[in-house]
Amino acid sequence: MPLIVGMSVLLGCQFIGELLVRALAAPVPGPVLGMVVLLVGLMINGRVPSALRMAGEGLLRYLTLLFVPAGVGLMTHFGLIREELGVLAVTLVASTALTLAVTAKLLDWLAHRHLRGRRES
């Protein structure tokens, strides 16, 4: 029974994310917004309920199966990927660099904020 409750919470968050995307016409996939909803719920709750933990661990156990469709897509569209390889490579490098820069800036900001909080205490 706890597994059903945990899966229901996960699917419910995904459903809420889909509803939000459609209602707000947001340019974000519904599951991504659903993960944000789940994160906010977990932050409010302060802990991960055992049913949700059990469902998440069960899904993680079979995570590798989720890569099968992506691998099939790569094999099916190999010609198209080869044609656009330059654009894909530039996009991959640029997005990785941007992600690293934003992460570094955020980490620096959080570290300074943490140090300021310690000095004030």
mmCIF file of C-alpha atoms in Angstrom:
data_model
loop_
_atom_site.group_PDB
_atom_site.id
_atom_site.type_symbol
_atom_site.label_atom_id
_atom_site.label_comp_id
_atom_site.label_asym_id
_atom_site.label_seq_id
_atom_site.Cartn_x
_atom_site.Cartn_y
_atom_site.Cartn_z
ATOM 1 C CA MET A 1 0.000 0.000 0.000
ATOM 2 C CA PRO A 2 2.789 2.552 0.731
ATOM 3 C CA LEU A 3 4.164 2.067 -2.792
ATOM 4 C CA ILE A 4 0.783 2.998 -4.281
ATOM 5 C CA VAL A 5 0.648 6.120 -2.115
ATOM 6 C CA GLY A 6 4.177 7.153 -3.144
ATOM 7 C CA MET A 7 3.502 6.592 -6.847
ATOM 8 C CA SER A 8 0.231 8.509 -6.508
ATOM 9 C CA VAL A 9 2.089 11.472 -5.044
ATOM 10 C CA LEU A 10 4.622 11.404 -7.894
ATOM 11 C CA LEU A 11 1.950 11.105 -10.567
ATOM 12 C CA GLY A 12 -0.173 13.739 -8.842
ATOM 13 C CA CYS A 13 2.726 16.203 -8.901
ATOM 14 C CA GLN A 14 3.299 15.460 -12.580
ATOM 15 C CA PHE A 15 -0.409 16.016 -13.267
ATOM 16 C CA ILE A 16 -0.363 19.331 -11.408
ATOM 17 C CA GLY A 17 2.704 20.303 -13.436
ATOM 18 C CA GLU A 18 0.861 19.490 -16.678
ATOM 19 C CA LEU A 19 -2.138 21.534 -15.546
ATOM 20 C CA LEU A 20 0.089 24.491 -14.671
ATOM 21 C CA VAL A 21 1.852 24.360 -18.031
ATOM 22 C CA ARG A 22 -1.438 24.351 -19.899
ATOM 23 C CA ALA A 23 -3.009 27.043 -17.712
ATOM 24 C CA LEU A 24 0.003 29.360 -17.829
ATOM 25 C CA ALA A 25 1.095 28.458 -21.372
ATOM 26 C CA ALA A 26 4.568 28.041 -19.885
ATOM 27 C CA PRO A 27 7.393 26.989 -22.242
ATOM 28 C CA VAL A 28 8.451 24.272 -19.785
ATOM 29 C CA PRO A 29 7.574 20.559 -19.860
ATOM 30 C CA GLY A 30 4.852 19.547 -17.400
ATOM 31 C CA PRO A 31 7.014 16.962 -15.589
ATOM 32 C CA VAL A 32 9.623 19.651 -14.872
ATOM 33 C CA LEU A 33 7.015 21.899 -13.278
ATOM 34 C CA GLY A 34 5.707 18.815 -11.462
ATOM 35 C CA MET A 35 9.169 18.278 -9.983
ATOM 36 C CA VAL A 36 9.149 21.882 -8.776
ATOM 37 C CA VAL A 37 5.750 21.258 -7.164
ATOM 38 C CA LEU A 38 7.167 18.126 -5.506
ATOM 39 C CA LEU A 39 10.241 20.042 -4.307
ATOM 40 C CA VAL A 40 8.103 22.798 -2.776
ATOM 41 C CA GLY A 41 5.921 20.181 -1.087
ATOM 42 C CA LEU A 42 8.951 18.387 0.334
ATOM 43 C CA MET A 43 10.456 21.664 1.556
ATOM 44 C CA ILE A 44 7.199 22.547 3.315
ATOM 45 C CA ASN A 45 6.956 19.062 4.808
ATOM 46 C CA GLY A 46 10.597 19.122 5.907
ATOM 47 C CA ARG A 47 11.229 15.449 5.211
ATOM 48 C CA VAL A 48 10.612 12.757 2.605
ATOM 49 C CA PRO A 49 7.692 10.499 3.582
ATOM 50 C CA SER A 50 8.586 6.806 3.650
ATOM 51 C CA ALA A 51 6.021 5.931 0.951
ATOM 52 C CA LEU A 52 7.524 8.499 -1.392
ATOM 53 C CA ARG A 53 11.047 7.313 -0.593
ATOM 54 C CA MET A 54 10.055 3.723 -1.364
ATOM 55 C CA ALA A 55 8.497 4.711 -4.706
ATOM 56 C CA GLY A 56 11.513 6.816 -5.663
ATOM 57 C CA GLU A 57 13.992 4.077 -4.808
ATOM 58 C CA GLY A 58 11.939 1.595 -6.808
ATOM 59 C CA LEU A 59 12.006 3.864 -9.849
ATOM 60 C CA LEU A 60 15.736 4.497 -9.492
ATOM 61 C CA ARG A 61 16.386 0.766 -9.507
ATOM 62 C CA TYR A 62 15.068 0.604 -13.091
ATOM 63 C CA LEU A 63 16.332 3.986 -14.281
ATOM 64 C CA THR A 64 18.586 2.450 -16.929
ATOM 65 C CA LEU A 65 15.527 1.169 -18.805
ATOM 66 C CA LEU A 66 14.524 4.776 -19.455
ATOM 67 C CA PHE A 67 17.619 5.199 -21.643
ATOM 68 C CA VAL A 68 16.498 2.505 -24.099
ATOM 69 C CA PRO A 69 14.082 4.793 -26.037
ATOM 70 C CA ALA A 70 16.758 7.495 -26.233
ATOM 71 C CA GLY A 71 19.269 4.979 -27.601
ATOM 72 C CA VAL A 72 16.776 3.750 -30.182
ATOM 73 C CA GLY A 73 16.092 7.363 -31.188
ATOM 74 C CA LEU A 74 19.818 7.957 -31.666
ATOM 75 C CA MET A 75 20.121 4.912 -33.893
ATOM 76 C CA THR A 76 16.973 5.763 -35.854
ATOM 77 C CA HIS A 77 17.939 9.394 -36.506
ATOM 78 C CA PHE A 78 21.689 8.911 -36.899
ATOM 79 C CA GLY A 79 21.709 10.522 -40.358
ATOM 80 C CA LEU A 80 19.984 13.664 -39.100
ATOM 81 C CA ILE A 81 22.320 13.840 -36.112
ATOM 82 C CA ARG A 82 25.347 13.514 -38.416
ATOM 83 C CA GLU A 83 24.046 16.387 -40.593
ATOM 84 C CA GLU A 84 23.590 18.675 -37.567
ATOM 85 C CA LEU A 85 26.641 17.511 -35.609
ATOM 86 C CA GLY A 86 28.346 20.937 -35.668
ATOM 87 C CA VAL A 87 25.278 22.746 -34.342
ATOM 88 C CA LEU A 88 24.734 20.067 -31.705
ATOM 89 C CA ALA A 89 28.372 20.242 -30.570
ATOM 90 C CA VAL A 90 28.335 24.048 -30.279
ATOM 91 C CA THR A 91 25.022 23.947 -28.413
ATOM 92 C CA LEU A 92 26.280 21.251 -26.045
ATOM 93 C CA VAL A 93 29.508 23.119 -25.251
ATOM 94 C CA ALA A 94 27.738 26.480 -24.840
ATOM 95 C CA SER A 95 24.991 25.086 -22.598
ATOM 96 C CA THR A 96 27.537 23.228 -20.467
ATOM 97 C CA ALA A 97 29.648 26.379 -20.079
ATOM 98 C CA LEU A 98 26.578 28.442 -19.188
ATOM 99 C CA THR A 99 25.451 25.848 -16.643
ATOM 100 C CA LEU A 100 28.911 25.783 -15.037
ATOM 101 C CA ALA A 101 29.044 29.588 -14.885
ATOM 102 C CA VAL A 102 25.594 29.911 -13.316
ATOM 103 C CA THR A 103 26.341 27.118 -10.840
ATOM 104 C CA ALA A 104 29.654 28.724 -9.846
ATOM 105 C CA LYS A 105 28.032 32.130 -9.411
ATOM 106 C CA LEU A 106 25.216 30.646 -7.310
ATOM 107 C CA LEU A 107 27.668 28.679 -5.167
ATOM 108 C CA ASP A 108 29.768 31.805 -4.629
ATOM 109 C CA TRP A 109 26.671 33.808 -3.644
ATOM 110 C CA LEU A 110 25.497 31.089 -1.239
ATOM 111 C CA ALA A 111 28.958 30.773 0.339
ATOM 112 C CA HIS A 112 29.161 34.548 0.925
ATOM 113 C CA ARG A 113 25.652 34.556 2.350
ATOM 114 C CA HIS A 114 26.535 31.671 4.684
ATOM 115 C CA LEU A 115 29.716 33.406 5.860
ATOM 116 C CA ARG A 116 27.835 36.670 6.492
ATOM 117 C CA GLY A 117 25.285 34.747 8.558
ATOM 118 C CA ARG A 118 28.054 33.166 10.665
ATOM 119 C CA ARG A 119 29.721 36.552 11.327
ATOM 120 C CA GLU A 120 26.418 38.038 12.498
ATOM 121 C CA SER A 121 25.803 35.172 14.945
#
